[in-house]
Amino acid sequence: MDKLVDLSVSGLSKVYGRQSEVKALDDFSLAFPAGQCTVLLGPSGCGKTTVLRSIAGLITPDEGRIMIGDTVAFDHARRTEVPPEERRLGMVFQSYALWPHMTVAENIAYPLLSSGLSKAEIAAKATAMLDWVGLGGIGGRYIHELSGGQQQRISLARAMVGKPRAILFDEPLSNLDARLRERMRMELLALRQKVPFTSIYVTHDQLEAMTLGDRVVVMRAGKIEQAGPPEDVYRRPRTRFAAEFVGIQNLLDGTVRGRTGQVVHVDTALGTLNARGWRDDRAAGARCTVAVRATLLTIEAGAKRADGAGHGRVVRSAFQGSSSIILVDVGGTEIVVECLEEGRQEPGATVAVKPAPNAIFALLDD
Amino acid sequence: MWRRSLSWDQLVLGMICVLTVVMVSYPVVSVVLRSISKDDIGSELTLQWLAALFESGRSRDALINTVIYAAGSSALAMVVGVGLAVVAVRTDMPGGRWIGILAVLPMLVPPFILVIGWIAIADPNAGFVNIIASLAMGSKTTLVNVNTMAGIVWITGLFLTPYVYLLVAAGLSNSDPAVEEAARVSGAGRLRLLATIILPLQRPALLAALLLVLIMSAGDFIIPATVGLKSRIYLLPSLIWQNSNSFPPRPGMAAAQGLLLVAFGLVCIYFQRRALSRGGRFTLLGGKGATTIPFRLGRMRYPLAVVAMVFALSSSVIPMLAVSSMAFMKYWAPYAFTPKNFTLDNFSYILFKYPQVWPSARHSLFLAVLGATVCVLLAIALAWYVIRLRGRLSRVVEYALVLPLGIPGIALGLGILGAWIAIPGGLYGTLWILLLAYVTAHIPIAMQFVGSALHGIHADLEDASRVSGHSWLATLRRIDIPLMRPALLGSWLLIYVVILREISLVILLYNPGTIVLSVGLMDVWSNGFYPELAVYSLLLMVLGLLPVALLWKFARFSAA
Ligand SMILES: Nc1ncnc2c1ncn2[C@@H]1O[C@H](COP(=O)(O)OP(=O)(O)O)[C@@H](O)[C@H]1O
Ligand SMILES: [Mg+2]
């Protein structure tokens, strides 16, 4: 990579269609620091692709500004718009977007054609790139002769060969089967550690987001819901939406009892839980919501808790290999518990649900 | 709100769109204006021509004849086309593949071959069939007669069969086998399956095919002007021609008759579009690559195969053989099938002595090559604008491009003539007006091929090229055009062949200096010497098939 540059977008808005009410992007601002991987995480339709394609120049936002390094790529107010071919970016598409009428080597060499290099230099670079993604020797084949994983790597090689200023990934792994996805995720991680490059990675898979992101941005309906390091987003989602999106199953209503430093004590159906949020303004007695990850709960058959809370009946349990999911009715609230040890509970059994020792849960803003 | 300022590509393509819309729509306006003007467009308005449509006995007869002719030949084309499609695609009939190939062959064969071939077969005096019948009966017997309404309906019906076949066969081979299996499991027998499931599911394709052949038969010129005139069956297209070329010409009358064809064609095309757009309701995806179980014909297998083969052969191979044998005869008369009557003189006369043949061949090749090329290039520009840029004029372009499909050939020629004849020093009398007519008539075909090919290219493939540093023009050249090549080539070849044999469109537009091969046929026809006519039409066929034979491997001939 030539030189690592920052990217930033500010005030981006986009409405598709003339009269449409839905804003694909709504005053969206975000900085993408040089050399880091920023992950845009959100459900389908929340506007992730729209951000990415705006940065690439493939769609024109209705408002806002896009900076790549210190050049203005798009500025609505100044009516500046650099076409995609002059933005010097790389992009990996969900569909791979490899050209079926070209060989593997021709696909990879394509971004170099307008670089002014000689044919021999271009061929040498393409070959080197092919070796680098571990596919040396297949340069003469056509795309339809390759597996999904190989196509993925070629798509990556093509995105990187021109030494772009940043690489944009649009759900690159979502067309692969589960095992291959796992492997490619690890390979991408290894790649990022080998050569740092600025990247923006769009996904709806929280696992990919947590593994690959230096920073994770949760998006909702064209806006930023939460941004921060993966650990923060995973452990302390700000909102119900973010909590659900990072896979937290239990959202419990509660009342603030008091606080110790940053930790707030909240009375819930599972007893008094320790939680931490992003707001400091909660007085004792305030209503609030605590997000409780199912893996941070344990279950004991027939046991009684000293504080008398968390007792309930098993509604259903499901074995799912490495763990079991148990649904417990605690005073009218259904609690999801995920336990690692194999323990199928009979429906109707009386159990006690306990929070894991020292667990600090997420106190939501809304 | 500020949108991307109009860049030059948008501007240029937008202008091409506007010109195209004008090009395909002014002929309609011109026909309308001409039919209500006393003289040239711009003169005093009158309803006399429209009134004369129904008052003049000749015109009224022609109207009735045209209705019978169009209905009859369309019905025949539907029965044969659907029948061949069902047996070729859905049954275990022996030679089904061959029937499929034979069924579409007439598209490549000039209709003139069909005309002369069927004269050779079914002329009341000298047709093979009647000669054989006379020999068998011992006295002169006329078993079949091509010079009748039934005769021209037969020839036209065969000529139209491939269009029906293509539309219906495509539908039948795309249908989901699960639907039929469900019906079978529910206890439907073979015939009931055909009547209640298979054909009803093809209703949009059937309706589209029917309306297409109705338009084509109503506007066809060749058969009315040859066998039709000879047997004194006047039809609207032949009357339009006479009214334009008689002395004094009656262009207003011709325009009124043309207007009738235009109105009929546009009504047909309206219903056809509606049928096709509602087709979605019937389109059954899924079952991709799955093959339907072929119908077992059982004991009927061989008898049905013979019938299907006879029909398939009648529309191309039999007339071609008849024409070929006729080409080698010194004279064509009863009992002419003898070695003594063999000669190559017809070839040497037509190819080397007949003065008109090479100039008109040059014109034809020039127009066919240039016309097909312009159509394909224009279609690329229009498809890019409509599908990729989704420009403001997209809807207008899409609607306007339907017009030429609905305007029968001779009426389109009339419209173009009406507009340009009034402009002094303009295109009238040059080859360019013929080119304009060909492009106007065939741009929808090119657009269908190119449009569906472009739809088939995932936009990511282009985006990937843009991000890789190539402009949209470079992307079009390096990505889209190579990927669309089979469709581009297919539509080019199809348009080339059609232009070469097209006659209805240009019969009113040519003049002696711009005569083309197909129109020249009319002169040879009026000489009345069939062996020379046979050579001439074979020449037309060979010129048409040459590039197809060279390139068909690289082309794709369907717009789906
Ligand atoms: N070309 C388009 N035309 C109309 N609406 C679109 C188009 N592309 C995206 N949208 C809409 O914009 C919203 C955001 O889309 P997108 O950015 O693709 O979401 P994501 O990538 O997060 O799934 C969605 O509601 C989607 O339906
Ligand atoms: Mg997306």
Short mmCIF file of N, CA and C and ligand atoms in Angstrom, two decimals, chain A residues 16-17 24 43-51 170-171 202, chain B residues 390, ligand 1:
data_model
loop_
_atom_site.label_atom_id
_atom_site.label_comp_id
_atom_site.label_asym_id
_atom_site.label_seq_id
_atom_site.Cartn_x
_atom_site.Cartn_y
_atom_site.Cartn_z
N TYR A 16 -33.40 7.10 -2.14
CA TYR A 16 -33.56 6.47 -3.46
C TYR A 16 -34.93 6.81 -4.01
N GLY A 17 -34.98 7.03 -5.27
CA GLY A 17 -36.27 7.32 -5.89
C GLY A 17 -36.66 8.75 -5.61
N ALA A 24 -32.14 6.19 2.91
CA ALA A 24 -31.14 5.12 3.00
C ALA A 24 -29.98 5.58 3.87
N PRO A 43 -28.40 -4.63 10.20
CA PRO A 43 -29.26 -5.56 9.48
C PRO A 43 -29.37 -5.16 8.01
N SER A 44 -29.86 -6.04 7.24
CA SER A 44 -30.03 -5.77 5.81
C SER A 44 -30.96 -4.57 5.61
N GLY A 45 -30.57 -3.67 4.74
CA GLY A 45 -31.41 -2.51 4.44
C GLY A 45 -31.12 -1.28 5.30
N CYS A 46 -30.08 -1.36 6.16
CA CYS A 46 -29.85 -0.22 7.05
C CYS A 46 -28.96 0.84 6.39
N GLY A 47 -28.45 0.57 5.20
CA GLY A 47 -27.70 1.61 4.50
C GLY A 47 -26.19 1.38 4.43
N LYS A 48 -25.73 0.19 4.82
CA LYS A 48 -24.28 -0.07 4.81
C LYS A 48 -23.71 0.02 3.41
N THR A 49 -24.38 -0.68 2.50
CA THR A 49 -23.88 -0.68 1.12
C THR A 49 -23.92 0.73 0.54
N THR A 50 -24.93 1.48 0.92
CA THR A 50 -25.04 2.84 0.39
C THR A 50 -23.83 3.68 0.82
N VAL A 51 -23.39 3.52 2.06
CA VAL A 51 -22.19 4.25 2.51
C VAL A 51 -21.00 3.85 1.66
N ASP A 170 -17.71 -5.33 0.75
CA ASP A 170 -19.16 -5.38 0.94
C ASP A 170 -19.62 -6.82 1.16
N GLU A 171 -19.78 -7.18 2.40
CA GLU A 171 -20.19 -8.54 2.78
C GLU A 171 -19.46 -9.60 1.97
N VAL A 202 -18.12 -4.06 5.43
CA VAL A 202 -19.57 -4.07 5.68
C VAL A 202 -20.02 -5.49 5.92
N ARG B 390 -30.78 4.89 -16.29
CA ARG B 390 -32.18 5.13 -15.93
C ARG B 390 -32.53 6.60 -16.11
N1 LIG C 1 -31.09 1.20 -6.10
C1 LIG C 1 -31.97 1.36 -5.11
N2 LIG C 1 -33.22 1.82 -5.38
C2 LIG C 1 -34.11 1.99 -4.39
N3 LIG C 1 -33.88 1.73 -3.11
C3 LIG C 1 -32.66 1.26 -2.77
C4 LIG C 1 -31.65 1.05 -3.76
N4 LIG C 1 -30.55 0.57 -3.14
C5 LIG C 1 -30.86 0.50 -1.82
N5 LIG C 1 -32.12 0.92 -1.59
C6 LIG C 1 -32.78 1.01 -0.28
O1 LIG C 1 -31.98 1.77 0.56
C7 LIG C 1 -31.89 1.19 1.83
C8 LIG C 1 -30.45 0.90 2.20
O2 LIG C 1 -29.95 -0.06 1.30
P1 LIG C 1 -28.49 -0.67 1.42
O3 LIG C 1 -27.51 0.42 1.58
O4 LIG C 1 -28.30 -1.57 0.26
O5 LIG C 1 -28.59 -1.53 2.73
P2 LIG C 1 -27.63 -2.66 3.31
O6 LIG C 1 -26.41 -2.74 2.47
O7 LIG C 1 -27.36 -2.24 4.71
O8 LIG C 1 -28.42 -3.91 3.29
C9 LIG C 1 -32.77 -0.04 1.80
O9 LIG C 1 -34.01 0.31 2.35
C10 LIG C 1 -32.91 -0.35 0.36
O10 LIG C 1 -34.16 -0.92 0.11
#
